[in-house]
mmCIF file of C-alpha atoms and ligand atoms in Angstrom:
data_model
loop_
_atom_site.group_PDB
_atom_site.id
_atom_site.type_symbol
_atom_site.label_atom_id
_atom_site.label_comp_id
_atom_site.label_asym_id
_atom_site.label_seq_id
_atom_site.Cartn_x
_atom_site.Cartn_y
_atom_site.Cartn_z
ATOM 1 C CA UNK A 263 0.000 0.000 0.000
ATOM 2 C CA UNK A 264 1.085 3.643 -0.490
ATOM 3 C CA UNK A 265 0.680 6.142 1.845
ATOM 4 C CA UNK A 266 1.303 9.953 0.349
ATOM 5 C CA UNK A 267 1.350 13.195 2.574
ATOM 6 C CA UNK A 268 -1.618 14.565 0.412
ATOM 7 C CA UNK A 269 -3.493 13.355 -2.351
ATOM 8 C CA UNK A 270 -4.498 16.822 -3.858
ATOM 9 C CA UNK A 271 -5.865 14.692 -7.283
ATOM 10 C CA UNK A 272 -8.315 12.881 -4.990
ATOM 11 C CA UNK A 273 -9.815 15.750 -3.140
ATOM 12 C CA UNK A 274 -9.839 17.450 -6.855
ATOM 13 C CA UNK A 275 -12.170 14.410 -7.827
ATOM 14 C CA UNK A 276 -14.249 14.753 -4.815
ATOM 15 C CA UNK A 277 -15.206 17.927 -6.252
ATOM 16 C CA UNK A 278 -14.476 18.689 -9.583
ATOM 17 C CA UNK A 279 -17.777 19.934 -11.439
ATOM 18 C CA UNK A 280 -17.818 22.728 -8.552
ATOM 19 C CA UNK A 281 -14.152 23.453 -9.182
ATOM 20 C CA UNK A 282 -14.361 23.659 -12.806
ATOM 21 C CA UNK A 283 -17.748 25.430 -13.560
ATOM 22 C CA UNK A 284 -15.873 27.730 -11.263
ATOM 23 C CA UNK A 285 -12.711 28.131 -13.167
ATOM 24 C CA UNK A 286 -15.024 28.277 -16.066
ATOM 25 C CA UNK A 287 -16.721 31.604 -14.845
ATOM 26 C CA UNK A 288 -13.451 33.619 -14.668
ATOM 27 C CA UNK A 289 -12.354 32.856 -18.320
ATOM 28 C CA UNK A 290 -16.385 34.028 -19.134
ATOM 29 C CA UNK A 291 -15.873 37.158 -17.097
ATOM 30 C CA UNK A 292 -12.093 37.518 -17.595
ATOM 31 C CA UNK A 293 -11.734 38.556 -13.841
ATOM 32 C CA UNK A 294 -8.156 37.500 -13.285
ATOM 33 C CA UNK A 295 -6.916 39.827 -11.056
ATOM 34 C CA UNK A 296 -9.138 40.522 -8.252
ATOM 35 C CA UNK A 297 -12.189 41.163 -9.259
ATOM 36 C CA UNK A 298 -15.767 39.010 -7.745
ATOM 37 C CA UNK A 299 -14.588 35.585 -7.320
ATOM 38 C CA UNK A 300 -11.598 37.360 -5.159
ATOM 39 C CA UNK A 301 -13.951 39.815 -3.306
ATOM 40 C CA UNK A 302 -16.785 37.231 -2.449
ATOM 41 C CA UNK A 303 -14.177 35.129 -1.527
ATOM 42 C CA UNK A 304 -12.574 37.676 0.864
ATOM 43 C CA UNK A 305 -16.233 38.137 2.454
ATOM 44 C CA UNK A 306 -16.725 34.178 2.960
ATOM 45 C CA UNK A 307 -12.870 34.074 4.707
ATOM 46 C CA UNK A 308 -13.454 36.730 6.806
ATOM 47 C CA UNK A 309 -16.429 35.359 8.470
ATOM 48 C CA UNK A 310 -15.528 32.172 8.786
ATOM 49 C CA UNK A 311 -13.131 33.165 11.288
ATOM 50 C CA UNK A 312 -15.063 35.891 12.831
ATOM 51 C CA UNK A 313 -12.884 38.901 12.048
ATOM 52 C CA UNK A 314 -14.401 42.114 10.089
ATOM 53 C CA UNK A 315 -11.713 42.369 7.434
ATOM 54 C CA UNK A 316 -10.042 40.059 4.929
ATOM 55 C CA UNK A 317 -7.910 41.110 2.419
ATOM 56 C CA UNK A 318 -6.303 38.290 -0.537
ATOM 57 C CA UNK A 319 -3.322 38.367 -1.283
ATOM 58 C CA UNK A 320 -0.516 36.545 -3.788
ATOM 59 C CA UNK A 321 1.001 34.251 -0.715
ATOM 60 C CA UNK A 322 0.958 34.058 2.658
ATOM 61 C CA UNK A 323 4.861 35.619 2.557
ATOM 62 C CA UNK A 324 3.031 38.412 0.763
ATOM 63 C CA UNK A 325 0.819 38.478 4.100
ATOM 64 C CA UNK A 326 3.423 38.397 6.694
ATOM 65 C CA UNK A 327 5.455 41.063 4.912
ATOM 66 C CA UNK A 328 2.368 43.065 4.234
ATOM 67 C CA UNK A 329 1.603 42.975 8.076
ATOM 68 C CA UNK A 330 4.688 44.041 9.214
ATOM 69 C CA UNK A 331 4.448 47.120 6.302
ATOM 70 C CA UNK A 332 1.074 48.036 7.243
ATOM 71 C CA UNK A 333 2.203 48.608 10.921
ATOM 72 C CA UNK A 334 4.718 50.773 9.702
ATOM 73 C CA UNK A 335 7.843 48.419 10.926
ATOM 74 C CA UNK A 336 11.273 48.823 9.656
ATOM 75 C CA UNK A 337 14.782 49.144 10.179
ATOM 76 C CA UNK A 338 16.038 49.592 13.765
ATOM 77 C CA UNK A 339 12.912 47.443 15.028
ATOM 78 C CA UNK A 340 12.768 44.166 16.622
ATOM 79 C CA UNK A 341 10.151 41.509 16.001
ATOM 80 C CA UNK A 342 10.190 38.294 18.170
ATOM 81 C CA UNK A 343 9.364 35.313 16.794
ATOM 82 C CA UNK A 344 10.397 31.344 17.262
ATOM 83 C CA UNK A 345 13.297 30.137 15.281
ATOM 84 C CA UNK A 346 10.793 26.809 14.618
ATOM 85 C CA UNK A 347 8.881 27.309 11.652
ATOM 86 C CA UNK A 348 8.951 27.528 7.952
ATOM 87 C CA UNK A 349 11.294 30.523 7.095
ATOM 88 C CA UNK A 350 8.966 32.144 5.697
ATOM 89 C CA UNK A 351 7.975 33.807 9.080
ATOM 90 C CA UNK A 352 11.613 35.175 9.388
ATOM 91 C CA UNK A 353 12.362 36.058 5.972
ATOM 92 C CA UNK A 354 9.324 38.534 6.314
ATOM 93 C CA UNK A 355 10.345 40.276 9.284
ATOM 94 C CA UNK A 356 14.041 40.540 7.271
ATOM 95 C CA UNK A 357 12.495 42.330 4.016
ATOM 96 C CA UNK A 358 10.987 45.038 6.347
ATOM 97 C CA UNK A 359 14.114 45.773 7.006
ATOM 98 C CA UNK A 360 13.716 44.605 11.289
ATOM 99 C CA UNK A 361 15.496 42.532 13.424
ATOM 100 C CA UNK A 362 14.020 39.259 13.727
ATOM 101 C CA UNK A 363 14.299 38.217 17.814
ATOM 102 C CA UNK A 364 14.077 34.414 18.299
ATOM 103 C CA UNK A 365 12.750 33.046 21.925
ATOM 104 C CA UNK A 366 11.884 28.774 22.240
ATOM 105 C CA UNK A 367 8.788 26.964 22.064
ATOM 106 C CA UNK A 368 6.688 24.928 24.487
ATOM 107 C CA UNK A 369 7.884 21.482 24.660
ATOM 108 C CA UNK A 370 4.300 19.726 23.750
ATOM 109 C CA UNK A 371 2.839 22.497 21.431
ATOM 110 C CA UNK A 372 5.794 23.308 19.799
ATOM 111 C CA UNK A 373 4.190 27.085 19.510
ATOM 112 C CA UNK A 374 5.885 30.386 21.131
ATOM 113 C CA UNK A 375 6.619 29.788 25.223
ATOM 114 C CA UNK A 376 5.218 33.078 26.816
ATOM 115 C CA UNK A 377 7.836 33.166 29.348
ATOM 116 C CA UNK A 378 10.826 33.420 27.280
ATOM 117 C CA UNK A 379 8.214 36.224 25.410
ATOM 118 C CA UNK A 380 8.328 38.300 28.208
ATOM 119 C CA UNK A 381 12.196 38.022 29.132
ATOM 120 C CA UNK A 382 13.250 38.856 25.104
ATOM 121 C CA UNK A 383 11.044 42.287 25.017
ATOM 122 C CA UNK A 384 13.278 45.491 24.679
ATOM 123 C CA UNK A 385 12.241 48.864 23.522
ATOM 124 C CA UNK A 386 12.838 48.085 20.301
ATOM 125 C CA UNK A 387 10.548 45.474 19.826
ATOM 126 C CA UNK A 388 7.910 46.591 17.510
ATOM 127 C CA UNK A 389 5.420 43.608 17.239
ATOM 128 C CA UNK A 390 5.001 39.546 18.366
ATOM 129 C CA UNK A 391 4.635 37.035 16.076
ATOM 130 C CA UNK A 392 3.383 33.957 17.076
ATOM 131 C CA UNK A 393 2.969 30.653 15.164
ATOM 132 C CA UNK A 394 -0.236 28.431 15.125
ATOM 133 C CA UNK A 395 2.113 25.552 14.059
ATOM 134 C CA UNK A 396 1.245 22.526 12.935
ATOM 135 C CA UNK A 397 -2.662 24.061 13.355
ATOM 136 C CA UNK A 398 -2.427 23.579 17.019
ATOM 137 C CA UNK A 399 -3.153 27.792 18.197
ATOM 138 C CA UNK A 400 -0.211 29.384 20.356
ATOM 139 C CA UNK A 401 -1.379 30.091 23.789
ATOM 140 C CA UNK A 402 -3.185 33.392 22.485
ATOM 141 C CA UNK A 403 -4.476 34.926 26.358
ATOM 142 C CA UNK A 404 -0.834 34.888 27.752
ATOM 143 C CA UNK A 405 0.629 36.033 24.867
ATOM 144 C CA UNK A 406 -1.959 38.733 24.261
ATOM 145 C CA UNK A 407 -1.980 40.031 27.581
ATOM 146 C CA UNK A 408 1.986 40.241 27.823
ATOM 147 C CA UNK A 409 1.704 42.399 24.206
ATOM 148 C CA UNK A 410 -1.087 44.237 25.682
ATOM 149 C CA UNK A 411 0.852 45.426 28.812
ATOM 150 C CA UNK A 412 4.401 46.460 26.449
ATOM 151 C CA UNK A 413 1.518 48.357 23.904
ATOM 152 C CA UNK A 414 2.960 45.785 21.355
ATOM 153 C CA UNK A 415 0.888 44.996 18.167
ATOM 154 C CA UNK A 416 0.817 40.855 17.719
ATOM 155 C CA UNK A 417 0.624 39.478 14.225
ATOM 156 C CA UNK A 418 -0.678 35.592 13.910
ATOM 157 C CA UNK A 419 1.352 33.359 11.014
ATOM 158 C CA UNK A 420 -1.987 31.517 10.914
ATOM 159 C CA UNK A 421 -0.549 29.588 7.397
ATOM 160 C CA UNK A 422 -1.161 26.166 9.241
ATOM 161 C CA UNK A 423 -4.021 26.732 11.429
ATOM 162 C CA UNK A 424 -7.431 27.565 9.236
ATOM 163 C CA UNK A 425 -10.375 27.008 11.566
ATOM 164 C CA UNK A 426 -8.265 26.607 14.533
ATOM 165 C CA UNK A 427 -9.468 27.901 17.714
ATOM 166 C CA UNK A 428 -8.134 29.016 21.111
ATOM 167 C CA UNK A 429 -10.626 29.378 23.958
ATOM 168 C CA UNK A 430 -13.539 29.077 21.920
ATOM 169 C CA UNK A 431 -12.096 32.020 19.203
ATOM 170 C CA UNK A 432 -10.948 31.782 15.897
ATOM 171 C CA UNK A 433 -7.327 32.253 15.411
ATOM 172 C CA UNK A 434 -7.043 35.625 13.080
ATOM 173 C CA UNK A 435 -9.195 37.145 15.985
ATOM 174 C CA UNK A 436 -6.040 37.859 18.494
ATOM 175 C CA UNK A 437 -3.943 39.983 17.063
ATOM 176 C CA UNK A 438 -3.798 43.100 14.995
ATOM 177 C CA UNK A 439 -3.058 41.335 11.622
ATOM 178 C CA UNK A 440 -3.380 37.233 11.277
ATOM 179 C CA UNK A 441 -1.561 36.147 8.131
ATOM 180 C CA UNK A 442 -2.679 32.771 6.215
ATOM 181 C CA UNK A 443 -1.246 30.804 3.415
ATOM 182 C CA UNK A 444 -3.101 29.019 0.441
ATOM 183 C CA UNK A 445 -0.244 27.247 -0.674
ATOM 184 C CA UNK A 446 -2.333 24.234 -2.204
ATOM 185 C CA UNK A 447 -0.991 21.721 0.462
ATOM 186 C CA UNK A 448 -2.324 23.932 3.434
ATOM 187 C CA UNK A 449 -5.385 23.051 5.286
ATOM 188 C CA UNK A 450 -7.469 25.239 2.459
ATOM 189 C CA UNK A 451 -5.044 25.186 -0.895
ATOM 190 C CA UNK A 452 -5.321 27.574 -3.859
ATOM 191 C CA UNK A 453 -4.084 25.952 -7.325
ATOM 192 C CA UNK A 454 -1.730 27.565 -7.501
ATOM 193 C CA UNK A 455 -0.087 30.781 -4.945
ATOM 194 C CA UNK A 456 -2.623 32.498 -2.423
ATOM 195 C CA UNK A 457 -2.478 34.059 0.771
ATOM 196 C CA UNK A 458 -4.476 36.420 2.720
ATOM 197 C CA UNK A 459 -4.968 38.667 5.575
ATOM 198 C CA UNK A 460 -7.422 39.328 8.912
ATOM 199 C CA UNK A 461 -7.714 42.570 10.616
ATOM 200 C CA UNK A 462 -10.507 43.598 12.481
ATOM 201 C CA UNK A 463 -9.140 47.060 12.128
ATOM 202 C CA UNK A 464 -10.525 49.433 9.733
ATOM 203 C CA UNK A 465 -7.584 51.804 8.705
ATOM 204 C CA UNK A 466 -4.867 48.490 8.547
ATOM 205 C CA UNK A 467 -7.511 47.003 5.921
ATOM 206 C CA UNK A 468 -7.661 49.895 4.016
ATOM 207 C CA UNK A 469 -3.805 50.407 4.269
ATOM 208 C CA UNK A 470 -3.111 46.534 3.291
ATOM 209 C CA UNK A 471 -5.447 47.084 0.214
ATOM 210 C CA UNK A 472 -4.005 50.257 -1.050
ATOM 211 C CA UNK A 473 -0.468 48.390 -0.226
ATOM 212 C CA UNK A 474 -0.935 45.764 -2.360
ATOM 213 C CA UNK A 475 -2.119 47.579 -5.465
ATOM 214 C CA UNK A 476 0.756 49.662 -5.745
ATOM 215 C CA UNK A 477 -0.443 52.419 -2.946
ATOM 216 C CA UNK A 478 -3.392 53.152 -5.543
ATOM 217 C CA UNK A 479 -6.174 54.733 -4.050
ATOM 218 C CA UNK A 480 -7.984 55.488 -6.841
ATOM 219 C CA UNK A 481 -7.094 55.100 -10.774
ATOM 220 C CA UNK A 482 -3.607 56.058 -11.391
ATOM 221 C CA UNK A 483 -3.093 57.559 -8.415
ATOM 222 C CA UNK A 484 -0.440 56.446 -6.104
ATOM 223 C CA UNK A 485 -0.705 57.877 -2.330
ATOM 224 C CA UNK A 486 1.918 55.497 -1.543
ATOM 225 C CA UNK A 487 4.807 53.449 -2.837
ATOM 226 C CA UNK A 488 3.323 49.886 -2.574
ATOM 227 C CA UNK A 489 3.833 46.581 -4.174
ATOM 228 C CA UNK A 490 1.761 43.871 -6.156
ATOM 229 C CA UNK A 491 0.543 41.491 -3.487
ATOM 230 C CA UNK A 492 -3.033 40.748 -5.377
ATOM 231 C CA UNK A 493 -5.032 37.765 -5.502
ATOM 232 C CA UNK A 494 -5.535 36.075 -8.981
ATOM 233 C CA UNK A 495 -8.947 35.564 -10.107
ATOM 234 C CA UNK A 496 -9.040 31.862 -10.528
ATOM 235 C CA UNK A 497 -7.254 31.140 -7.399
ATOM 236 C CA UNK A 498 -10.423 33.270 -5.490
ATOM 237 C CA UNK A 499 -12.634 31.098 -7.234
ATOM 238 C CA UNK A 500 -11.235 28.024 -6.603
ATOM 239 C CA UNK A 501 -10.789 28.854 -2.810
ATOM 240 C CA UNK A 502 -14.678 29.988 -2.450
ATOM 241 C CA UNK A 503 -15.105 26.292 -3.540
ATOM 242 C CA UNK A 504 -13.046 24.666 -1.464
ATOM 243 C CA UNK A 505 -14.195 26.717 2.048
ATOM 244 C CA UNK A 506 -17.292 25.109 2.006
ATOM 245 C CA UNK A 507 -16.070 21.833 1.973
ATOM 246 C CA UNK A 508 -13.473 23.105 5.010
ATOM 247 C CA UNK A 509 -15.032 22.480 7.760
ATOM 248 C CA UNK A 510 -16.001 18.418 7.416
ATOM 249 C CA UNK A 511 -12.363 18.181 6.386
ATOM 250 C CA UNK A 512 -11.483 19.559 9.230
ATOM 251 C CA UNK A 513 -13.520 17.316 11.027
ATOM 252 C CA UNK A 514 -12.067 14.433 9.025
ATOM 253 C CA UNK A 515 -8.847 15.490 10.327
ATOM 254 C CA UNK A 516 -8.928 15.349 13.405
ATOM 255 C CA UNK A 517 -10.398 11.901 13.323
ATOM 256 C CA UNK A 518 -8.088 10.440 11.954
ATOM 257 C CA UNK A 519 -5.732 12.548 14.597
ATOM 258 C CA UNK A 520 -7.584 10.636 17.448
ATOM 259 C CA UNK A 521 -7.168 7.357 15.605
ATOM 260 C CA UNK A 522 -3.767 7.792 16.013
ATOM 261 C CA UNK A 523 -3.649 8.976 19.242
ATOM 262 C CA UNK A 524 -6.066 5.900 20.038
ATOM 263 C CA UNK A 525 -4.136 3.417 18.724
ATOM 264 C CA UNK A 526 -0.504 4.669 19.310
ATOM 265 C CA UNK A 527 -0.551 6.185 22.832
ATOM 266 C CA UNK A 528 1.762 4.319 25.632
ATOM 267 C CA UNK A 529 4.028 3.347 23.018
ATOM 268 C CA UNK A 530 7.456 3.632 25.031
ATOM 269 C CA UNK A 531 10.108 6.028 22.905
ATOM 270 C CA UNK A 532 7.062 7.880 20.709
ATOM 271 C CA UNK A 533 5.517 11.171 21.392
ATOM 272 C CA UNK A 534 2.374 12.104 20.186
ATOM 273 C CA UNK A 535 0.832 15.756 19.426
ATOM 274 C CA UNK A 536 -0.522 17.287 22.644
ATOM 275 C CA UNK A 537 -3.635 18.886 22.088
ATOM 276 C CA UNK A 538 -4.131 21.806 25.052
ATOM 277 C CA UNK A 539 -7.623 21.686 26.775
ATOM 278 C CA UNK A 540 -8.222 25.157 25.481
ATOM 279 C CA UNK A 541 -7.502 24.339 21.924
ATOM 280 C CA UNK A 542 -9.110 22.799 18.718
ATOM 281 C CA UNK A 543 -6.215 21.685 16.701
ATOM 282 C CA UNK A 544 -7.131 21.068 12.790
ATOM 283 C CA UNK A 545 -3.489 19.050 12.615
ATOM 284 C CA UNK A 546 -2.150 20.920 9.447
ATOM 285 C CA UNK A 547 0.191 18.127 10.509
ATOM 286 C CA UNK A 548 0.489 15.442 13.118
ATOM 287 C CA UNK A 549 3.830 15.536 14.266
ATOM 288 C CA UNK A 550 5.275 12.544 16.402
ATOM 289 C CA UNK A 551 8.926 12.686 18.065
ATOM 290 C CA UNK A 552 11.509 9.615 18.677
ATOM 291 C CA UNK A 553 14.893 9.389 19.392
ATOM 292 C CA UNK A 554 15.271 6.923 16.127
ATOM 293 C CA UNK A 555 13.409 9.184 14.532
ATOM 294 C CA UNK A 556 15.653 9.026 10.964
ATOM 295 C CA UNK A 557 15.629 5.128 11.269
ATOM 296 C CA UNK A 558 11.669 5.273 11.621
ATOM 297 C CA UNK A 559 11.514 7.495 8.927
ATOM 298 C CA UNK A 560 13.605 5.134 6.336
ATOM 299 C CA UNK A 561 11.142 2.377 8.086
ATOM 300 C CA UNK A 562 8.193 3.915 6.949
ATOM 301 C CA UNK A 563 9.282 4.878 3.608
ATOM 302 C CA UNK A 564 10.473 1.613 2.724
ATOM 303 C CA UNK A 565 7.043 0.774 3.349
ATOM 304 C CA UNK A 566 5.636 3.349 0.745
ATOM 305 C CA UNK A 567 4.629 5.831 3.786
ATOM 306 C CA UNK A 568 5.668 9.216 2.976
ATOM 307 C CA UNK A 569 6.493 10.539 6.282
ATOM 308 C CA UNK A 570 8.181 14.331 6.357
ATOM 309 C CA UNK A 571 10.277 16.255 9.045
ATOM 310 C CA UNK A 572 8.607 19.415 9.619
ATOM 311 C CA UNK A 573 11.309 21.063 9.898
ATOM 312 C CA UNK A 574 14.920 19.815 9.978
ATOM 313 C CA UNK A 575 16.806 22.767 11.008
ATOM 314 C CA UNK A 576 15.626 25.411 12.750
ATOM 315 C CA UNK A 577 16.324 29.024 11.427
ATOM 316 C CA UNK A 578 19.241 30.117 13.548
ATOM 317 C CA UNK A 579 21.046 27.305 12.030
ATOM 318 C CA UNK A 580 20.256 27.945 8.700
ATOM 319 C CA UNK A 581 23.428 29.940 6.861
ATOM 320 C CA UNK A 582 20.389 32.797 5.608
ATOM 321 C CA UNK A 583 20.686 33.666 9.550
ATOM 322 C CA UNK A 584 23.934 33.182 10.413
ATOM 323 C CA UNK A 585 24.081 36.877 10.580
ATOM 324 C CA UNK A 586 21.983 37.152 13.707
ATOM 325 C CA UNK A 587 24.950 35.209 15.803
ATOM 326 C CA UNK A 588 23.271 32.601 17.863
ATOM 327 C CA UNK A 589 24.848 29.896 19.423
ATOM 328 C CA UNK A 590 24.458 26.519 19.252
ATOM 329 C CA UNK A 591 22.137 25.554 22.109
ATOM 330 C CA UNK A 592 20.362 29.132 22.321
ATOM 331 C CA UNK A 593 17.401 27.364 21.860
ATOM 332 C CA UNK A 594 17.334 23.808 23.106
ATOM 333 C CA UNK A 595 13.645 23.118 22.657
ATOM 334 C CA UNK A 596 13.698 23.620 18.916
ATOM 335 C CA UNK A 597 16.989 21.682 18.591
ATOM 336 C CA UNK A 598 15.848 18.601 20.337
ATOM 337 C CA UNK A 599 12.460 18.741 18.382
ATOM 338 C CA UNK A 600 14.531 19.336 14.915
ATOM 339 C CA UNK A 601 16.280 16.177 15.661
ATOM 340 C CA UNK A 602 13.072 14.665 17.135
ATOM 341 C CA UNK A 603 9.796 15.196 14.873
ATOM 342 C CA UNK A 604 8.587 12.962 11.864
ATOM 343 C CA UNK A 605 4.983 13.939 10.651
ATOM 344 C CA UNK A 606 2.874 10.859 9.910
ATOM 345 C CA UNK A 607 0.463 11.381 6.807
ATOM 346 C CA UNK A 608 -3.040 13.149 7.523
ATOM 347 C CA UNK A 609 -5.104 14.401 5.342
ATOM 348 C CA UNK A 610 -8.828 14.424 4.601
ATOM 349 C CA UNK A 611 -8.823 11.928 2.362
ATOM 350 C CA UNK A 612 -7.112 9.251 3.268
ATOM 351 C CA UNK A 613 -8.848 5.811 3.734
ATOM 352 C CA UNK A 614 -9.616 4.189 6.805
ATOM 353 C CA UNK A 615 -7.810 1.028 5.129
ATOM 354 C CA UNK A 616 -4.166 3.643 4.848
ATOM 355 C CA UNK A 617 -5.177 4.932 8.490
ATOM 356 C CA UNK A 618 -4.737 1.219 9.429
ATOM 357 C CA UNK A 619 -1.869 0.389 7.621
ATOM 358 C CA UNK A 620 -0.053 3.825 8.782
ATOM 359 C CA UNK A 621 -0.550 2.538 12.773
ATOM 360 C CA UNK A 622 0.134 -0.987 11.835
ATOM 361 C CA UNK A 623 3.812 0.270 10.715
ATOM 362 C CA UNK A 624 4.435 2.366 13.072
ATOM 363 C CA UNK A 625 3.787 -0.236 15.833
ATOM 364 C CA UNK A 626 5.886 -2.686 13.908
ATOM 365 C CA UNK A 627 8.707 -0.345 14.112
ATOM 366 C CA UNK A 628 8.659 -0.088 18.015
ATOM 367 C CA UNK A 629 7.156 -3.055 19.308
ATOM 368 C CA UNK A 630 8.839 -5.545 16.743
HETATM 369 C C1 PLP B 53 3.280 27.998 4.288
HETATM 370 C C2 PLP B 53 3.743 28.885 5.384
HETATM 371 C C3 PLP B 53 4.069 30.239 5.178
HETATM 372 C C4 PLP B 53 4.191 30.859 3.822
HETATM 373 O O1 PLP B 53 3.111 30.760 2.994
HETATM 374 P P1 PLP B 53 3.296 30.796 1.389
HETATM 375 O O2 PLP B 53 1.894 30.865 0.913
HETATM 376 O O3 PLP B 53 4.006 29.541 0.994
HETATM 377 O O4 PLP B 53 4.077 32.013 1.043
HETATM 378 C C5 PLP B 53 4.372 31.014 6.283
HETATM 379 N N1 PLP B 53 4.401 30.488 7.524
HETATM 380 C C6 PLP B 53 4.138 29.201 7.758
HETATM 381 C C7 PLP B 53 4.165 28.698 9.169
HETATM 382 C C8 PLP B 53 3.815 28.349 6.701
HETATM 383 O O5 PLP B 53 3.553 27.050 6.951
#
C-alpha cells in the first residue's frame, strides 16, 4: 500500500464539477486579477473566522510582509518570533528591514513559550509574532496580555491553522493582523499561490489594500509606494469552492488525529501531538517525536509511507541567519524537536484502510 502526505488529485475528484464550472466563470468574465470571485471570496474568509476584514493576497509571505508594512515596521525594530517554523515567518520580518528576535517553544505544542516572550522584550521590539504551528493555536491569552501590557501589536502566522481555535475564538481574531497561506498543500489550498490577511481594524484594511495595489487609491493615483501582493482571479474562485467543503475536512482530520492517538498512545520512545484543553487543533500536521526518529523514517518509507520532518533545522542554524549570531544551544527546545519530529500522513482523504496500515507500521517499528 502507499501512503502519500496529500493526495491533492483525490480531493480534486471529490469535487471537480464545482471546481471547474468555477474556473469556467473567470475565463467568461475575464476577472483574473481581483475582481468578484476574489472579493466574495474575501467576504466568505473573513467570516468564517469571525474577524471584520479580509484582504487576498498573492502568498501568505506576501501576508506576513504586508503585516509588518502596514504597521509601519522597519529598520532599527525588533520583532520576536520562534526560530521553529517555515522561514517564511523570518524572511518577512528581514524584508521590512527589522530585526528578527528568536525566543523557544513549548515542549508539547511546539508554539511560542510566553515566558521566554516576556524576558526577550526590549524597547525596540515593535510587534510579536506567534505561530499556530502545525494548526495547534499558540497560547493566544498569555501572549496577548503580555503584548497588551508592552503596547505591542501581535501578528498571527496563521498559514497552518485555518479554523483553529483558542478558547472558543478563531485564530485571526487575536492579534492586529493574522496572516494565512493558500499554498495548495495547506489546510485550504489555492491551485496555484494564495495568501491572505485578517484585521478587524478598519484603517490596517484599508492600508493593506491600497499596499498591495501599488499604494493606488484610486485610478492612477499612487498615495503610496506599494507593491503587487493581489489575488488572482481563478485562485479566489477556486478557494470559495473549497471553504465550504473546510469544515467536514477539518472534522475528518482530526479523526483520523484521534485514531492515532487511540491506537498509538503508551508506546514507550514515541511522542504524540498534545492537544491543550483550550484548543481545537485542525493538525495541518500530526507531528510525532523519537529518538530513532531518521531510522523510523527510512522504516516507513520503505514501506511506501511518505512521512516528512517538519522542519529539519531550525532558522538560527540555517546559513540565511547566520548573521543574527546565535549559538548553538540558544534554543534547546527547537533543537531537540529538529532532531526529534517525523509527521505521519493526515489528510482528509485518506482511507480508513491507509489509516490502518499507517498505525500498523508504526507499531511494527517499536514493538517488533
Ligand atoms: C506555508 C507557510 C508560510 C508561507 O506561505 P506561502 O503561501 O508559501 O508564502 C508562512 N508560515 C508558515 C508557518 C507556513 O507554513
Amino acid at each position: 500500500m502507499q501512503v502519500p502526505a496529500a493526495d491533492l488529485k483525490a480531493q480534486y475528484q471529490s469535487i471537480k464539477p464545482e471546481i471547474d464550472a468555477a474556473i469556467q466563470d473567470v475565463l467568461e468574465h475575464t476577472s483574473f486579477i481581483l475582481g468578484r470571485h476574489v472579493t466574495d471570496f474575501e467576504s466568505a474568509f473573513a467570516l468564517a473566522h469571525g474577524v471584520k476584514h479580509c484582504v487576498a493576497l498573492g502568498s501568505g509571505t506576501d501576508a506576513l510582509h504586508l503585516a509588518l508594512w502596514a504597521l509601519e515596521i522597519g529598520r532599527g525594530d525588533e520583532v520576536i518570533t520562534v526560530p521553529f517554523t517555515f522561514i517564511a515567518t523570518v524572511a518577512a520580518i528581514s524584508l521590512s528591514g527589522a530585526t528578527p528576535v528568536f525566543v523557544d517553544i513549548d515542549p508539547d505544542t511546539y508554539t511560542m513559550d510566553p515566558a521566554a516572550l516576556e524576558r526577550a522584550i526590549t524597547p525596540a521590539t515593535k510587534a510579536i509574532l506567534p505561530v499556530h504551528l502545525y494548526g495547534h493555536p499558540a497560547p493566544m491569552e498569555s501572549i496577548k496580555s503580555i503584548a497588551d501590557t508592552h503596547g505591542i501589536p501581535i501578528i498571527e502566522d496563521a498559514a497552518q491553522s485555518h479554523l483553529a481555535t483558542w478558547a472558543g475564538r478563531p485564530v485571526g481574531d487575536f492579534s492586529a493582523i493574522s496572516c494565512f497561506s493558500f499554498y495548495p498543500g495547506k489546510n485550504l489550498g489555492a491551485y496555484g499561490e494564495a495568501g491572505a490577511s485578517l484585521t478587524n481594524d478598519d484603517g490596517l484594511a484599508l492600508r493593506m489594500r491600497q499596499l498591495r495595489d501599488h499604494g493606488q487609491v484610486a485610478k492612477y493615483r499612487h498615495a503610496m509606494v506599494g507593491h503587487n501582493y493581489r489575488m488572482d482571479g481563478i485562485q479566489g474562485a477556486v478557494l470559495g469552492v473549497k471553504l465550504k467543503y473546510l469544515e467536514a475536512w477539518t472534522h475528518r482530520r482530526r479523526a483520523i488525529a484521534k485514531r492515532y492517538d487511540d491506537a498509538l498512545s503508551g508506546i514507550a520512545g514515541l511522542k504524540l501531538p498534545v492537544e491543550r484543553p483550550e484548543a481545537c487543533h485542525v493538525y495541518h500536521l500530526y507531528v510525532v517525536r523519537t529518538d530513532r526518529r531518521d531510522s523510523f523514517q527510512k522504516f516507513l518509507t520503505d514501506a511506501g509511507i511518505s512521512a516528512g520532518t517538519h522542519y529539519p533545522i531550525p532558522l538560527h542554524f540555517q546559513d540565511a541567519y547566520a548573521h543574527l549570531g546565535y549559538a548553538s544551544g540558544s534554543f534547546p527546545v527547537s533543537e531537540a524537536v529538529a532532531k526529534e519530529c517525523l509527521s505521519l500522513p493526515l489528510y482528509a482523504e485518506m482511507s480508513d484502510e491507509q489509516t490502518a496500515y499507517v498505525i500498523d507500521k508504526v507499531r511494527e517499528f517499536f514493538q517488533p
